[in-house]
Coordinates of C-alpha atoms and ligand atoms in Angstrom, one line a residue:
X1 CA -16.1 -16.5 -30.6
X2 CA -16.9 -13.3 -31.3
X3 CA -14.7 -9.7 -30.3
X4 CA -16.8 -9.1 -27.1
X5 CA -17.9 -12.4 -26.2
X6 CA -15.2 -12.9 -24.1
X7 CA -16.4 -13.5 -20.2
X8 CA -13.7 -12.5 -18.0
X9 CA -14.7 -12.9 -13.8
X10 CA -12.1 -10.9 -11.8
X11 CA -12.7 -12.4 -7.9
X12 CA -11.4 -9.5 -5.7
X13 CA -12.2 -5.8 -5.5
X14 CA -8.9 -4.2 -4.6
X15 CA -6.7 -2.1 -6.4
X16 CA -5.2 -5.0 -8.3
X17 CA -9.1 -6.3 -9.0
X18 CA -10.3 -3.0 -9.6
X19 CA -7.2 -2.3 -12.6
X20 CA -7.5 -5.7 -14.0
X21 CA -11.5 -4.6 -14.3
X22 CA -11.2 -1.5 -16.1
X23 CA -8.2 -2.4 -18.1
X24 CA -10.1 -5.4 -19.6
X25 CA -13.3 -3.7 -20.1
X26 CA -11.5 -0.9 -22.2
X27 CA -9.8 -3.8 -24.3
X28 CA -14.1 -4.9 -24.9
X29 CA -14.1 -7.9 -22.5
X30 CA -17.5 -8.5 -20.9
X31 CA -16.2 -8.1 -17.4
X32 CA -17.8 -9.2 -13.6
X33 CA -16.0 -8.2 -10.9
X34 CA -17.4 -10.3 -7.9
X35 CA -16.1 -8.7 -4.3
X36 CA -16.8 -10.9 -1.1
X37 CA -17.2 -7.5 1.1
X38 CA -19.9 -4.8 0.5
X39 CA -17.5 -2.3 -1.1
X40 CA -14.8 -1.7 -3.1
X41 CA -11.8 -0.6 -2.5
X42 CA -10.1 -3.7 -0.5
X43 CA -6.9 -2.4 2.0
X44 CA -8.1 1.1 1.2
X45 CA -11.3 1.6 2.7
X46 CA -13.4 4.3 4.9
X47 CA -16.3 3.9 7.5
X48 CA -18.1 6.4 9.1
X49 CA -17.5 7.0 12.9
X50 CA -19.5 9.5 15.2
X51 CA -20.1 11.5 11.8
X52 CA -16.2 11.5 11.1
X53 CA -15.3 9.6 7.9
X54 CA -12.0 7.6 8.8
X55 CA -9.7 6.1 7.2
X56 CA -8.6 2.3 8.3
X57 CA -4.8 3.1 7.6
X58 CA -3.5 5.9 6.4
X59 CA -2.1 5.6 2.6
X60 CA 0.2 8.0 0.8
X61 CA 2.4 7.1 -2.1
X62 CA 5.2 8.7 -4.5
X63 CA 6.2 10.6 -7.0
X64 CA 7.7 7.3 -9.3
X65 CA 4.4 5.3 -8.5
X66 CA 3.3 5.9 -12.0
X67 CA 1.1 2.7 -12.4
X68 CA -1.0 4.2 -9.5
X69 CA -1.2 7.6 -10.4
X70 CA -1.8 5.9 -14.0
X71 CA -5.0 4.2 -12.2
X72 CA -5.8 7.7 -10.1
X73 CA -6.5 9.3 -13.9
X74 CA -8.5 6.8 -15.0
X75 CA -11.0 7.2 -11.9
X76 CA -10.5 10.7 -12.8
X77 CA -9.2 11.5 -9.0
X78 CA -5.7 13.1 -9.9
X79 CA -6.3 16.3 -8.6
X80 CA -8.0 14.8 -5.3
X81 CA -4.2 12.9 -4.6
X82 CA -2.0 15.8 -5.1
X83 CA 1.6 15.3 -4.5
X84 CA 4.1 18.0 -3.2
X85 CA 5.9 20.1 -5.3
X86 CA 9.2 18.9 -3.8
X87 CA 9.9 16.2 -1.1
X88 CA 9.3 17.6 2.1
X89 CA 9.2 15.6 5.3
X90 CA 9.6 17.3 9.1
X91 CA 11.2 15.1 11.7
X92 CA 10.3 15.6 14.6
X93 CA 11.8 14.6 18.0
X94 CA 10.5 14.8 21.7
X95 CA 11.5 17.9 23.7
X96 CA 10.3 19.9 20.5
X97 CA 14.1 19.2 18.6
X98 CA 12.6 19.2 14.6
X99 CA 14.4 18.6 11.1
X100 CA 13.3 19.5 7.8
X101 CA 14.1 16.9 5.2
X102 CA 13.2 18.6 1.4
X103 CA 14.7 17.8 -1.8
X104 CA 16.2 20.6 -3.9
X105 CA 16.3 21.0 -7.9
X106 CA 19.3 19.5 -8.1
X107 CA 18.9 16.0 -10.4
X108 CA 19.2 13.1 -8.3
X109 CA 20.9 11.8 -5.8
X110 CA 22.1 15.0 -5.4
X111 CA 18.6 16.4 -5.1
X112 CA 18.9 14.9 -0.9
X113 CA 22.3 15.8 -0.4
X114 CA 21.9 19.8 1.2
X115 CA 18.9 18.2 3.6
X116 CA 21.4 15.0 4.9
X117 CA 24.2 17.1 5.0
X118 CA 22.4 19.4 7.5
X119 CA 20.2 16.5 8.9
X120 CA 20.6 17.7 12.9
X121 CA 19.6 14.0 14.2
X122 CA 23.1 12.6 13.1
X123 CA 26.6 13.0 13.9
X124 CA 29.0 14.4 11.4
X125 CA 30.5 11.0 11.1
X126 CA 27.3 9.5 10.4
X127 CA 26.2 12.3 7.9
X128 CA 29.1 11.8 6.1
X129 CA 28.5 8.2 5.5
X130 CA 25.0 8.1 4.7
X131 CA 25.7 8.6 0.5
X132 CA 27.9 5.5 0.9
X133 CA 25.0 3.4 0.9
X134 CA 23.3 5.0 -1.6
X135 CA 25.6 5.0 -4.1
X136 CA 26.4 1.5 -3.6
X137 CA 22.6 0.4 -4.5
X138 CA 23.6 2.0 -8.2
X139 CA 24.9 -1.2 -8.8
X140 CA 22.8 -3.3 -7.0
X141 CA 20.0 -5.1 -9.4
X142 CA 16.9 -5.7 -7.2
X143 CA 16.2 -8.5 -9.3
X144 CA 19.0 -10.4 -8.3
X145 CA 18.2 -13.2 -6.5
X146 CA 21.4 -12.6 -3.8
X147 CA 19.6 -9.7 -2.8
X148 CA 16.9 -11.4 -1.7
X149 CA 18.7 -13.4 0.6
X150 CA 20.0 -10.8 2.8
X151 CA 18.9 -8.1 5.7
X152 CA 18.9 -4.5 4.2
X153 CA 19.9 -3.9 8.4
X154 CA 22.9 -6.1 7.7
X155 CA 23.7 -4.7 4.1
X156 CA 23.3 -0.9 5.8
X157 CA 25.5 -1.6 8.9
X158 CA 28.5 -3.4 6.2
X159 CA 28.4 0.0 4.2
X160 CA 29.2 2.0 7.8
X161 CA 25.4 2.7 8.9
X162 CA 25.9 3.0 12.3
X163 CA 22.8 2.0 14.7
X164 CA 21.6 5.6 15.0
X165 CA 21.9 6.3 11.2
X166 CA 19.6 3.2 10.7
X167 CA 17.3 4.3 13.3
X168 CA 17.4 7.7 13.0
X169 CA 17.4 8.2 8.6
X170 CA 16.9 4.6 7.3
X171 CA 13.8 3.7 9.5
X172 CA 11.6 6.4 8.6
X173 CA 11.4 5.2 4.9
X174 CA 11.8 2.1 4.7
X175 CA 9.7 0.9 7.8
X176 CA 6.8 2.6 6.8
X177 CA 7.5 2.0 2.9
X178 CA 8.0 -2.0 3.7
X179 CA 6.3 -2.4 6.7
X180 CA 8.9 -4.6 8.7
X181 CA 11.6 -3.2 11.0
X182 CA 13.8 -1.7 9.0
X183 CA 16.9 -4.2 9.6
X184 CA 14.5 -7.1 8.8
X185 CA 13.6 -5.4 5.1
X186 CA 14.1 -7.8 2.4
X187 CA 17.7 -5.8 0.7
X188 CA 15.8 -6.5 -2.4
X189 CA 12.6 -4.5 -2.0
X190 CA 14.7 -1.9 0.0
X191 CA 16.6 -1.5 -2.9
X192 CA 13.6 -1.2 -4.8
X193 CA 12.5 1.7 -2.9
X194 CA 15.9 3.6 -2.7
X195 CA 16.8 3.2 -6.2
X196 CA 13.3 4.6 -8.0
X197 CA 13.0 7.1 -5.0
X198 CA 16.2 8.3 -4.1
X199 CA 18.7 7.6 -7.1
X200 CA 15.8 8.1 -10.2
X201 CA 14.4 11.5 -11.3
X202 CA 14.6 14.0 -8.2
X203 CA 10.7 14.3 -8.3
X204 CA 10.3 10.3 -8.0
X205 CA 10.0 10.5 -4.3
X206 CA 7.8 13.2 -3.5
X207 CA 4.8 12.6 -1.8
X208 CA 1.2 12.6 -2.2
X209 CA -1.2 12.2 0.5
X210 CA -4.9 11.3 -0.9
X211 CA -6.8 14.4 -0.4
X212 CA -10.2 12.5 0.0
X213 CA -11.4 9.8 2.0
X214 CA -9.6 6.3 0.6
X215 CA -13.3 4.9 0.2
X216 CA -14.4 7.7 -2.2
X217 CA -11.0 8.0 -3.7
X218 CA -10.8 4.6 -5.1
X219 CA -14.2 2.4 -4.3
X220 CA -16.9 4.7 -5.2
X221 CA -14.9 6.3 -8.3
X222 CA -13.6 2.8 -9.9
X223 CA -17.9 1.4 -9.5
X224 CA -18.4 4.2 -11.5
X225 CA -16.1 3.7 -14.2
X226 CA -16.4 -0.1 -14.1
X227 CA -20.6 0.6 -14.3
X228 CA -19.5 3.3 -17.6
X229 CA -17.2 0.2 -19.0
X230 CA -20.4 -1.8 -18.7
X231 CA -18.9 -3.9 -16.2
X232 CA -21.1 -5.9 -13.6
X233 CA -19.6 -5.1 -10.1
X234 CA -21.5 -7.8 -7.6
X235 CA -20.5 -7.2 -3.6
X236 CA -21.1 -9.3 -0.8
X237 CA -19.9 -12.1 -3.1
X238 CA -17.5 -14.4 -1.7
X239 CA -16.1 -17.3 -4.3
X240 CA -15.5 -20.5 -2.9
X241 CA -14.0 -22.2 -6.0
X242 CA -12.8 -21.7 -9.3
X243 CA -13.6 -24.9 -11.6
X244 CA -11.5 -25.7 -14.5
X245 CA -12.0 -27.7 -17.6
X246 CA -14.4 -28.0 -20.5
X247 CA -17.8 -26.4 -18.7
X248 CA -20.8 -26.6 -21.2
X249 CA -22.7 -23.3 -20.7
X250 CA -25.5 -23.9 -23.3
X251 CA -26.0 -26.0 -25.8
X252 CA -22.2 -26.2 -28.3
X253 CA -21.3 -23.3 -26.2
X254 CA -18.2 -24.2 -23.6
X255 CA -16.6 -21.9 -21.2
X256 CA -13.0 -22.7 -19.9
X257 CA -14.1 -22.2 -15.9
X258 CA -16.8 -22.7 -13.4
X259 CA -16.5 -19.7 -10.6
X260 CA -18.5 -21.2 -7.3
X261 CA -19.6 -18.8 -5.2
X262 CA -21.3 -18.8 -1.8
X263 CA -24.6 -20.0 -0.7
X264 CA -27.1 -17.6 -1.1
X265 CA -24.4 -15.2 -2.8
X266 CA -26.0 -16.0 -6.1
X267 CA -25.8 -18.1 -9.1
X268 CA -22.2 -19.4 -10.5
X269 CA -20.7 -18.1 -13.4
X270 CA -19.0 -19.6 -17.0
X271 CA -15.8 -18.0 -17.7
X272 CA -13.4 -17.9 -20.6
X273 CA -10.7 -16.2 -18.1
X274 CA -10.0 -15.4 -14.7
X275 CA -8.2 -13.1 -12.4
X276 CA -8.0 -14.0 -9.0
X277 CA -7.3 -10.9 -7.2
X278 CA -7.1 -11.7 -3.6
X279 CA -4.8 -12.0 -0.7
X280 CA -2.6 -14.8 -0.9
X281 CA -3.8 -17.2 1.9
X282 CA -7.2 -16.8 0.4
X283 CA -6.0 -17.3 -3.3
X284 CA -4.2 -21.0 -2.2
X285 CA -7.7 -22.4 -1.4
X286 CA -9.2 -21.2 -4.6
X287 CA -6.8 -22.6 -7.0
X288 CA -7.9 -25.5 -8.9
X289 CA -5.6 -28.6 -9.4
X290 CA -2.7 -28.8 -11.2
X291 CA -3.0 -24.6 -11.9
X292 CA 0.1 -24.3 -9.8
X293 CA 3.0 -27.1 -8.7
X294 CA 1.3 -28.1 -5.3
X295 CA 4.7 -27.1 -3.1
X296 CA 4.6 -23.5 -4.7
X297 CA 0.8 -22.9 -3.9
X298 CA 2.3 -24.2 -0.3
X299 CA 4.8 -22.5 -0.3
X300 CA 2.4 -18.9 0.0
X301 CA 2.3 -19.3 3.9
X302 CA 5.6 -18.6 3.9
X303 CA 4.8 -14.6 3.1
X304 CA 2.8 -14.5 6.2
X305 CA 1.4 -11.5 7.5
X306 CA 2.8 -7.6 9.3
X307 CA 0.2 -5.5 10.7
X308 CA -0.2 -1.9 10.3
X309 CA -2.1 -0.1 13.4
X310 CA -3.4 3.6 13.2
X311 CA -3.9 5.3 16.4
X312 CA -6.4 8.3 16.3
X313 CA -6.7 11.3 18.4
X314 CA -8.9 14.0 18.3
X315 CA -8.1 17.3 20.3
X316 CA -10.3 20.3 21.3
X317 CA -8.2 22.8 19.6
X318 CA -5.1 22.9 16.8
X319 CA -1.5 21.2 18.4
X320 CA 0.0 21.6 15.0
X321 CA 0.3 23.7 11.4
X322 CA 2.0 20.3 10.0
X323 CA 0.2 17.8 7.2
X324 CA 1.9 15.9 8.3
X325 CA 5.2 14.7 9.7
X326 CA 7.7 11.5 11.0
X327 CA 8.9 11.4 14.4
X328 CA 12.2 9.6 15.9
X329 CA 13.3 8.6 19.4
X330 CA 9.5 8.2 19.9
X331 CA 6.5 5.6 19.6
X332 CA 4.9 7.7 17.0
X333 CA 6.1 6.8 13.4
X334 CA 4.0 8.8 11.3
X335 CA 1.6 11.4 12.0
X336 CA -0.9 12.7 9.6
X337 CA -3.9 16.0 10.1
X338 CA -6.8 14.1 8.9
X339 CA -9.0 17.1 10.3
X340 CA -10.6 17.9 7.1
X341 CA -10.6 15.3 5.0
X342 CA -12.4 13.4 7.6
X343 CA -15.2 16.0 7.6
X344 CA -14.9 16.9 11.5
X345 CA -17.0 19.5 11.8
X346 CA -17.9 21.5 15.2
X347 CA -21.1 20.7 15.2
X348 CA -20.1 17.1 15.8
X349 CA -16.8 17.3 17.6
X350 CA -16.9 21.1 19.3
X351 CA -14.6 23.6 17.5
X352 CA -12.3 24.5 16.1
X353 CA -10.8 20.9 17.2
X354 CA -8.1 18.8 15.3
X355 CA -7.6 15.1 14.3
X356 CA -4.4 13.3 14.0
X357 CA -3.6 10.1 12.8
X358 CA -1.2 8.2 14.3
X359 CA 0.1 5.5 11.1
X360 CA 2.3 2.6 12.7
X361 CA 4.0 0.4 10.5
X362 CA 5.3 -3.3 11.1
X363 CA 3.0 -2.8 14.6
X364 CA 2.9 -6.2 15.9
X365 CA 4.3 -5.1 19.3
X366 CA 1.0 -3.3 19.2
X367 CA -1.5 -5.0 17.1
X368 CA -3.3 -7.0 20.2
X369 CA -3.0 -4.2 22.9
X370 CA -5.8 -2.8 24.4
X371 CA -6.7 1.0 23.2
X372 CA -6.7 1.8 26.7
X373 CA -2.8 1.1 27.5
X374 CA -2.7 2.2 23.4
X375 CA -4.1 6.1 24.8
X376 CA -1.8 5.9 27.6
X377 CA 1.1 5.5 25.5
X378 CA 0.4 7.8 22.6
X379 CA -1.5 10.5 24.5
X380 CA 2.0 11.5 26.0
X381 CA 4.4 10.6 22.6
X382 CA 2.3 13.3 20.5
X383 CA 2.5 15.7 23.5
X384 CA 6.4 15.4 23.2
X385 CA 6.2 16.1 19.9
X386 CA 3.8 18.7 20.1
X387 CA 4.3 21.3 23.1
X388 CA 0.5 22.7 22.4
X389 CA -0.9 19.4 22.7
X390 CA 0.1 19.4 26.3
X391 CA -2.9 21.8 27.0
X392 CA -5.1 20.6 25.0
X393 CA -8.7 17.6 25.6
X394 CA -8.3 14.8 24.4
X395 CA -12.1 14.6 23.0
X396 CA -11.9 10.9 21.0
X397 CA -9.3 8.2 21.3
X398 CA -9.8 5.2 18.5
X399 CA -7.7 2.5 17.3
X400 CA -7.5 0.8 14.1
X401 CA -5.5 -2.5 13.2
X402 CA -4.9 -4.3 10.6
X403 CA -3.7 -7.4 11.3
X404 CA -2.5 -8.9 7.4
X405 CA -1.7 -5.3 6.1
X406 CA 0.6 -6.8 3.7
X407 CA 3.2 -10.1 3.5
X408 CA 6.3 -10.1 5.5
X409 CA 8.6 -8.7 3.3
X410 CA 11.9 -10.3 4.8
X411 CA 14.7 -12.1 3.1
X412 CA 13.4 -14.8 0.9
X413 CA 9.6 -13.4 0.3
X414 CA 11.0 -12.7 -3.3
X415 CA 11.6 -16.3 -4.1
X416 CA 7.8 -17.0 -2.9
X417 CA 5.9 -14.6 -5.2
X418 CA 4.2 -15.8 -8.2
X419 CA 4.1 -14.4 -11.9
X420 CA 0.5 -13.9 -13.1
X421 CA 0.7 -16.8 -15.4
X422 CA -0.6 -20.1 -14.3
X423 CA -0.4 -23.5 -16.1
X424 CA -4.1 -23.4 -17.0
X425 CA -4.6 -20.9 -19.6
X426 CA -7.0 -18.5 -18.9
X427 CA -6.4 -18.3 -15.6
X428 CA -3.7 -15.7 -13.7
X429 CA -3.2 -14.2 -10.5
X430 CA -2.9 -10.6 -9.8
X431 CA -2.4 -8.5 -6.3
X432 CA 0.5 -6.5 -4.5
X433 CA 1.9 -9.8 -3.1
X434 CA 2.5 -11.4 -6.2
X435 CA 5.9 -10.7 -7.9
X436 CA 5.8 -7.3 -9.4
X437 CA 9.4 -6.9 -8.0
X438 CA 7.8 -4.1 -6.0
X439 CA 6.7 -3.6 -2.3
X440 CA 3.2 -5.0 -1.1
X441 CA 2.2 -1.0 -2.4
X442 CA -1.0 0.3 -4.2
X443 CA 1.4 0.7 -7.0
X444 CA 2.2 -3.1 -6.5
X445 CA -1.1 -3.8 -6.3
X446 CA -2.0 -1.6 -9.8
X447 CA 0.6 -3.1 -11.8
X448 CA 0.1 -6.5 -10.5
X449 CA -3.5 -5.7 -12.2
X450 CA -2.1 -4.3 -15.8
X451 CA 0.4 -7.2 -16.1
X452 CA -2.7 -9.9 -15.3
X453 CA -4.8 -8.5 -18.2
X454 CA -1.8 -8.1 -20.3
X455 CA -0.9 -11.6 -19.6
X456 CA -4.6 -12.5 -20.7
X457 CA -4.7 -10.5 -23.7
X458 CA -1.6 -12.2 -25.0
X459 CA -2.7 -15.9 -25.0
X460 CA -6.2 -17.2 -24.5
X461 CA -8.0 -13.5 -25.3
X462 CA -6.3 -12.5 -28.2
X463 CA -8.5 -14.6 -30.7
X464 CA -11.3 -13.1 -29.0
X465 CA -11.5 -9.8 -28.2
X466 CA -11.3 -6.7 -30.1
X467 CA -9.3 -3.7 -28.4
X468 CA -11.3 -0.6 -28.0
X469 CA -8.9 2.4 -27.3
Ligands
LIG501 C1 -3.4 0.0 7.1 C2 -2.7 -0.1 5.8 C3 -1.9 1.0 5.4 C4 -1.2 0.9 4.1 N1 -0.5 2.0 3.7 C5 0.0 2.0 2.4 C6 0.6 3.2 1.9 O1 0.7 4.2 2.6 N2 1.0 3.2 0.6 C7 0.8 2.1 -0.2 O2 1.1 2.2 -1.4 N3 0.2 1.0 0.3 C8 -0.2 0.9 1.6 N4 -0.8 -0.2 2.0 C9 -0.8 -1.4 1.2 C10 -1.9 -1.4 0.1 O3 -3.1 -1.0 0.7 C11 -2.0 -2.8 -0.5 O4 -0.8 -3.2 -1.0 C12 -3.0 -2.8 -1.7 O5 -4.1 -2.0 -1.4 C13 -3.4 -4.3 -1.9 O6 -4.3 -4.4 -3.0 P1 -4.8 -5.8 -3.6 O7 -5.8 -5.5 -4.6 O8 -3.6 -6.5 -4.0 O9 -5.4 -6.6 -2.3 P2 -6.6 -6.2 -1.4 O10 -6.7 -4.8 -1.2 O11 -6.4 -7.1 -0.1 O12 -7.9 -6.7 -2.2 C14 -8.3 -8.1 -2.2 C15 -9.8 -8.1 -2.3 O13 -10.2 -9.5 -2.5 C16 -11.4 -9.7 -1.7 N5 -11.5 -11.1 -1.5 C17 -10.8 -12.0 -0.7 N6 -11.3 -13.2 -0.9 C18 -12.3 -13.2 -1.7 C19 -13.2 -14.2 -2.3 N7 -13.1 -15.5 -1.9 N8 -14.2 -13.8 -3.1 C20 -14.3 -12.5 -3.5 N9 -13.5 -11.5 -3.0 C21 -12.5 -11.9 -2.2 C22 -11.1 -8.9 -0.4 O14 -12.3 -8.7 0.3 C23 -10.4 -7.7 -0.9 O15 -11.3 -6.6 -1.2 C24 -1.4 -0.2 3.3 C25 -2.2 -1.3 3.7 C26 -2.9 -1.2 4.9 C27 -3.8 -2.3 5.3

């Protein structure tokens, strides 16, 4: 076969789709990208709303998330997912109390230690503990399967985290970063998390907060590149089944697979590789015999599902100068000004008015309530946290949820992830749940996507395709 003959389907548009995509179309493969939904983009996705774009959960991500930012400069969308120039969270409280959490210059971990040390929602006691934990996860290998049998809650409470210190400091990061209660985490992926944020380069946990809507930002920019690749990009196509064995495609001419897709979705497709790119309960289905030990495939359900909810609230004037900030000893988590990139514009929504976003992680006491009792709630929290919003209209109220916003990521998901490699050659799995020893993270999701077209381009395509740098 020759160097670009090789037909490589990728089934699934999100991040970890979209990376495998361009990746294996720069190598020369001929690439189809087949997406059961009508855009790209997967988790991270925008629709239009009473002329507002909105996101359908928030996403930021880090300093050390270089396999995203890796994918942001290849969409050429760097400079529209800027990240601070240093660390620098507010943490606010009700009755207006407020803390500013920012790094210094200092190399890490003593880049944090001026903010904890001054951190007003803590004891003295407790401030003085908190590097204790820290500097214990130095020698804690995240790989280790021990780790992945244990509560990071537990882990934090035997190195003298008191309740408030895990509520108070612990939660904000690692609820929103693992989307779980914090005590629940998985001490493996929390240790993940603390050791490339807060114990690697002192930069590696600042933040960046996309600067355009999530649907632009990824979707519309990685159809582009995938069309410039010479990629085929077909949406609204939903597989039903991969196929494997010897498929004739013409005459003398096999093809390893057979990817079925739905009726009226158009015709199936030959295949010398695959990457299935989807969600894990919808990857067990797809998996042809044998491709997998049946228990392990079975095993999957066990990652389950943790919802993510954003609560949005639009205002008839400014409450807040902030970005955005975290809030303690309230509902609110996070809290993000999504006035502008949302393009809310007075004509639409009467000026000069202001849009928060209300991100809550690990949501399931709130996933299935009503936006009504949802308004109730949250109407008041933000007002607590924001004297000026006492004053002000509430003009919209709208609720987003996201019911399977990533796996559980509790104590023994580790054991359940799968590599990319499969026992039918040709054929590998990619996505953020899979085990890229990271979070369920776009930067999960993006490496999960370089390692499956890595893993292809070391055994069944290296005989056939070129590499064009
Ligand atoms: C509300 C919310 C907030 C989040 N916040 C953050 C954050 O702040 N920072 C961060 O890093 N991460 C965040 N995440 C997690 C992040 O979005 C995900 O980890 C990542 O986007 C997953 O990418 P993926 O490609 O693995 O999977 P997905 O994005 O789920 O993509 C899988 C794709 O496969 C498609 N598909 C499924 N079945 C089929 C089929 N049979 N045929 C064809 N296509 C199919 C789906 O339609 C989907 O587009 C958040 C997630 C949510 C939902």
């Amino acid at each position: 076969m020759k160097t670009d003959d090789a037909r490589v389907v990728v089934i699934g548009g999100g991040l970890a789709g979209i990376t495998a995509a361009i990746a294996l179309g720069q190598a020369g493969a001929d690439v189809t990208l087949l997406e059961a939904r009508p855009r790209l983009g997967g988790a991270t996705c925008s629709f239009h709303r009473d002329g507002l774009i909105v996101d359908t959960g928030q996403h930021i991500f880090l300093g050390c998330c270089s396999a995203y930012r890796g994918l942001l400069a290849k969409l050429g969308m760097t400079e529209h997912a800027p990240l601070q120039d240093r660390f620098d969270v507010t943490v606010l409280a009700p009755g207006g109390r407020r803390a500013r959490l920012r790094r210094t210059a200092l190399p890490g971990p003593l880049h944090m230690l001026p903010a904890l040390g001054r951190y007003p929602f803590l004891s003295w006691a407790e401030r003085a503990k908190v590097s204790r934990p820290a500097l214990a996860m130095r020698h804690l290998d995240p790989a280790d399967p021990a780790a992945d049998t244990q509560r990071f809650g537990d882990w934090l409470a035997a190195r003298g985290q008191s309740e408030r210190a895990r509520r108070a400091l612990w939660d904000l990061f690692s609820v929103s970063a693992l989307n779980i209660a914090g005590d629940d985490a998985s001490l493996a992926l929390a240790a993940t998390v603390v050791k490339t944020g807060l114990l690697g380069k002192n930069n590696a946990a600042d933040i960046g907060v996309p600067a355009l809507p999530l649907g632009e930002l990824h979707g519309d920019a990685a159809a582009t590149v995938l069309a410039k690749l010479g990629a085929q990009v077909t949406l609204g196509a939903k597989v039903t089944a991969i196929e494997g064995g010897a498929i004739e495609v013409t005459e003398g001419q096999q093809a390893r697979f057979r990817v079925r897709l739905g009726r009226g979705e158009g015709a199936d497709l030959a295949a010398d590789a695959v990457v299935l790119a989807v969600p894990h309960e919808k990857a067990a289905p797809l998996l042809p015999p044998g491709a997998l030990p049946a228990a392990t495939v079975r095993g999957w359900a066990g990652l389950g599902a943790s919802p993510i909810v954003n609560v949005h609230v639009i205002y008839d004037r400014p409450v807040t100068d902030l970005k955005f900030a975290a809030a303690i000893d309230s509902p609110v988590q996070w809290v993000f000004d999504r006035t502008r990139i949302s393009g809310m514009t007075a004509a639409h929504h009467g000026a000069p008015g202001q849009y928060l976003a209300i991100s809550l992680s690990a949501a399931d006491e709130y996933a299935d309530v009503p936006a009504a009792r949802l308004r109730e709630q949250f109407v008041p929290a933000l007002a607590e946290l924001f004297p000026a919003a006492r004053d002000a209209q509430v003009t919209e109220f709208f609720v987003t949820r996201e019911r399977r916003a990533t796996f559980r990521q509790a104590p023994g998901s580790g054991a359940l992830r799968p590599k990319a490699a499969t026992r039918r050659p040709g054929l590998v799995l990619a996505g953020a749940w899979t085990d890229t020893g990271w979070p369920d993270t776009m930067e999960g999701a993006v490496r999960s996507g370089l390692t499956a077209a890595v893993e292809l381009r070391h055994t069944v395509l290296t005989s056939t395709m070129g590499v064009r740098q």
